[in-house]
XYZ file of C-alpha atoms in Angstrom:
232
model
C -38.934 -1.051 -17.907
C -37.623 -4.568 -17.373
C -39.908 -7.166 -15.802
C -37.644 -7.464 -12.751
C -37.873 -3.730 -12.086
C -41.645 -3.799 -12.653
C -42.065 -6.590 -10.095
C -40.037 -4.578 -7.616
C -42.240 -1.534 -8.189
C -45.353 -3.669 -7.709
C -44.067 -4.921 -4.359
C -43.256 -1.385 -3.259
C -46.762 -0.210 -4.179
C -48.329 -3.071 -2.245
C -46.197 -2.248 0.773
C -47.580 1.295 0.791
C -51.168 0.069 1.122
C -52.388 -1.257 4.466
C -55.693 -2.402 2.991
C -56.459 -4.484 -0.093
C -56.060 -2.525 -3.329
C -57.787 -3.433 -6.562
C -55.932 -4.914 -9.486
C -57.051 -2.047 -11.722
C -55.545 0.562 -9.381
C -52.253 -1.357 -9.346
C -52.272 -1.771 -13.126
C -52.953 1.934 -13.678
C -50.149 2.987 -11.346
C -47.683 0.693 -13.111
C -48.945 1.605 -16.578
C -49.655 -2.015 -17.550
C -52.713 -4.005 -18.530
C -54.848 -5.793 -15.964
C -53.914 -9.103 -17.575
C -50.189 -8.341 -17.154
C -50.848 -7.314 -13.561
C -52.455 -10.686 -12.810
C -49.435 -12.482 -14.316
C -47.059 -10.372 -12.227
C -49.007 -11.116 -9.037
C -48.821 -14.843 -9.808
C -45.075 -14.585 -10.492
C -44.443 -12.866 -7.169
C -46.538 -15.412 -5.297
C -44.563 -18.215 -6.944
C -41.332 -16.581 -5.719
C -42.617 -16.567 -2.133
C -44.239 -13.149 -1.786
C -47.089 -13.429 0.729
C -49.734 -11.624 -1.338
C -53.367 -12.228 -0.404
C -56.340 -11.588 -2.669
C -57.816 -12.477 -6.010
C -59.158 -10.815 -9.159
C -62.203 -8.649 -8.434
C -61.451 -8.510 -4.699
C -58.086 -6.792 -4.416
C -54.570 -7.593 -3.234
C -52.590 -7.007 -0.068
C -49.009 -7.840 0.909
C -48.909 -9.317 4.391
C -46.801 -7.319 6.895
C -43.264 -8.527 7.554
C -42.497 -9.713 4.051
C -38.916 -8.886 3.067
C -37.936 -8.248 -0.512
C -35.818 -11.089 -1.934
C -32.322 -10.182 -3.167
C -33.312 -10.686 -6.793
C -35.631 -7.681 -6.474
C -32.850 -5.098 -6.183
C -33.343 -2.071 -8.427
C -30.611 -0.971 -10.837
C -29.615 1.892 -8.512
C -29.446 -0.457 -5.525
C -27.220 -2.824 -7.483
C -24.914 0.040 -8.441
C -24.718 1.112 -4.791
C -23.836 -2.449 -3.743
C -21.208 -2.789 -6.467
C -19.617 0.562 -5.638
C -19.582 -0.152 -1.918
C -18.176 -3.652 -2.381
C -15.429 -2.400 -4.679
C -14.483 0.312 -2.199
C -14.313 -2.208 0.653
C -12.267 -4.598 -1.491
C -9.679 -1.911 -2.200
C -9.591 -0.178 1.203
C -10.503 -2.597 3.997
C -8.571 -5.399 5.698
C -8.341 -8.880 4.214
C -11.344 -10.334 6.050
C -13.699 -7.549 4.934
C -12.175 -7.678 1.445
C -13.086 -11.362 1.132
C -16.496 -10.809 2.748
C -17.338 -8.091 0.201
C -16.423 -10.359 -2.701
C -18.442 -13.243 -1.249
C -21.481 -11.043 -0.673
C -21.386 -9.791 -4.253
C -21.104 -13.367 -5.532
C -24.158 -14.411 -3.497
C -26.162 -11.510 -4.878
C -25.092 -12.369 -8.419
C -26.243 -15.964 -7.954
C -29.868 -14.952 -7.384
C -30.197 -12.048 -9.805
C -32.124 -12.478 -13.047
C -30.020 -12.149 -16.192
C -30.997 -8.575 -17.049
C -29.944 -7.294 -13.620
C -26.854 -9.520 -13.550
C -25.586 -7.599 -16.568
C -25.747 -4.380 -14.548
C -23.695 -6.049 -11.833
C -20.859 -6.809 -14.242
C -21.088 -3.741 -16.458
C -21.556 -0.987 -13.909
C -19.814 2.212 -14.976
C -18.921 3.055 -11.367
C -15.250 2.443 -10.648
C -13.100 2.581 -7.542
C -9.419 3.114 -8.198
C -6.782 1.668 -5.862
C -5.777 4.010 -3.073
C -2.380 4.501 -1.502
C -3.144 1.805 1.039
C -4.037 2.090 4.699
C -1.490 1.058 7.283
C -2.819 -0.624 10.402
C 0.567 -1.038 12.013
C 0.916 -4.354 13.807
C -2.673 -4.879 14.966
C -5.384 -7.113 13.559
C -8.348 -4.867 12.779
C -10.638 -7.911 12.746
C -10.148 -8.149 16.536
C -11.336 -4.569 16.882
C -14.448 -5.249 14.826
C -15.206 -8.343 16.906
C -14.822 -6.410 20.177
C -17.207 -3.750 18.846
C -19.816 -6.357 17.909
C -19.520 -8.142 21.259
C -19.253 -4.911 23.305
C -16.003 -6.039 24.943
C -13.100 -4.019 26.286
C -9.653 -3.797 24.708
C -6.268 -3.290 26.351
C -3.986 -1.294 24.083
C -0.566 0.267 24.037
C -0.760 3.580 22.190
C 1.753 6.117 20.890
C 0.552 9.684 20.436
C 1.704 12.192 17.833
C 4.793 12.970 19.962
C 5.716 9.268 20.164
C 4.798 9.049 23.846
C 3.408 5.620 24.730
C 0.609 4.980 27.217
C -1.314 1.916 28.339
C -5.081 2.146 28.034
C -8.243 0.142 28.522
C -10.891 1.256 26.059
C -14.485 0.444 25.212
C -14.502 0.319 21.402
C -17.787 1.526 19.902
C -16.929 2.271 16.260
C -14.240 1.931 13.620
C -13.920 4.808 11.167
C -12.610 4.102 7.663
C -10.921 7.105 6.068
C -8.992 7.366 2.835
C -5.538 6.954 4.411
C -6.154 5.851 7.975
C -8.547 4.063 10.312
C -9.745 5.371 13.643
C -10.992 3.420 16.660
C -13.656 5.354 18.541
C -13.923 4.378 22.175
C -14.370 5.360 25.779
C -10.952 5.580 27.456
C -10.871 4.498 31.103
C -7.577 6.384 31.604
C -8.959 9.729 30.406
C -12.579 9.056 31.434
C -13.717 10.421 28.111
C -14.244 9.441 24.530
C -11.064 9.288 22.484
C -10.099 8.528 18.883
C -7.165 6.171 18.284
C -5.388 5.772 14.956
C -4.854 2.081 14.280
C -1.316 2.678 12.973
C -0.330 4.114 16.363
C -1.590 1.131 18.373
C 1.519 -0.861 19.314
C -0.266 -3.548 21.333
C -3.832 -4.813 21.354
C -5.355 -7.491 23.596
C -8.996 -8.475 23.784
C -10.545 -8.658 27.259
C -13.330 -11.032 28.231
C -15.073 -8.271 30.202
C -17.974 -6.527 28.507
C -18.199 -2.821 29.003
C -20.981 -1.769 31.369
C -23.207 0.266 29.016
C -24.778 -0.619 25.672
C -22.901 0.461 22.578
C -25.943 2.207 21.101
C -26.131 4.489 24.139
C -22.388 5.134 24.048
C -22.640 6.083 20.362
C -25.301 8.664 21.199
C -23.119 10.095 23.971
C -20.087 10.187 21.656
C -21.998 12.037 18.938
C -23.200 14.551 21.497
C -19.661 15.030 22.813
C -18.322 15.378 19.272
C -20.796 18.157 18.501
C -19.772 19.963 21.681
C -15.996 19.570 21.283
C -15.785 19.562 17.448
C -13.903 16.245 17.631
C -10.297 15.475 18.516
C -7.930 12.649 17.590
C -5.486 11.310 20.187
């Protein structure tokens, strides 16, 4: 076990205990000596972990402490690498760049042994066939979702019939060959799914939609279970 992984495990053990736990109990659970345990506690405190206690008394991690990025486990790093590579090959340009930047920031704070896993992960994402978004800027859709704002769109259905709609976008689904905007449609007075490559016009509206997105997501999931989903 590398030292970085051991420190992560120590933090996780401390988080499980609401009361002070003795150094010997921690050392036994980690399979290390008490002397090594004391060094690890000091190392974590030096890195900013809010650990209270002392030898012979016990240790406790104060509530609210968040694990620093350098404490990612090997599996967590692999998940981040795989996800970032998928986004880089499938998402729009803004998310592509954001994924690369996020991975670079993580790399900058990782210790050397974990940084090697970042570069030498055996998990690969091969280029897909590409996802067509038609003429719209998907970044505008994401922004409207975050800000809970309405969108005016022109939309062509599967039969090439065009309609004008005002929607409340609540989610953006990323599939292998297409992207789907999930939203409440004021025209149909129901939730609808809109393929981005069929949107022929998209304008952001300053108006916020009247209900919170979290509540709308719950209602959409309930409707989806009842109707087994439908794409328009």
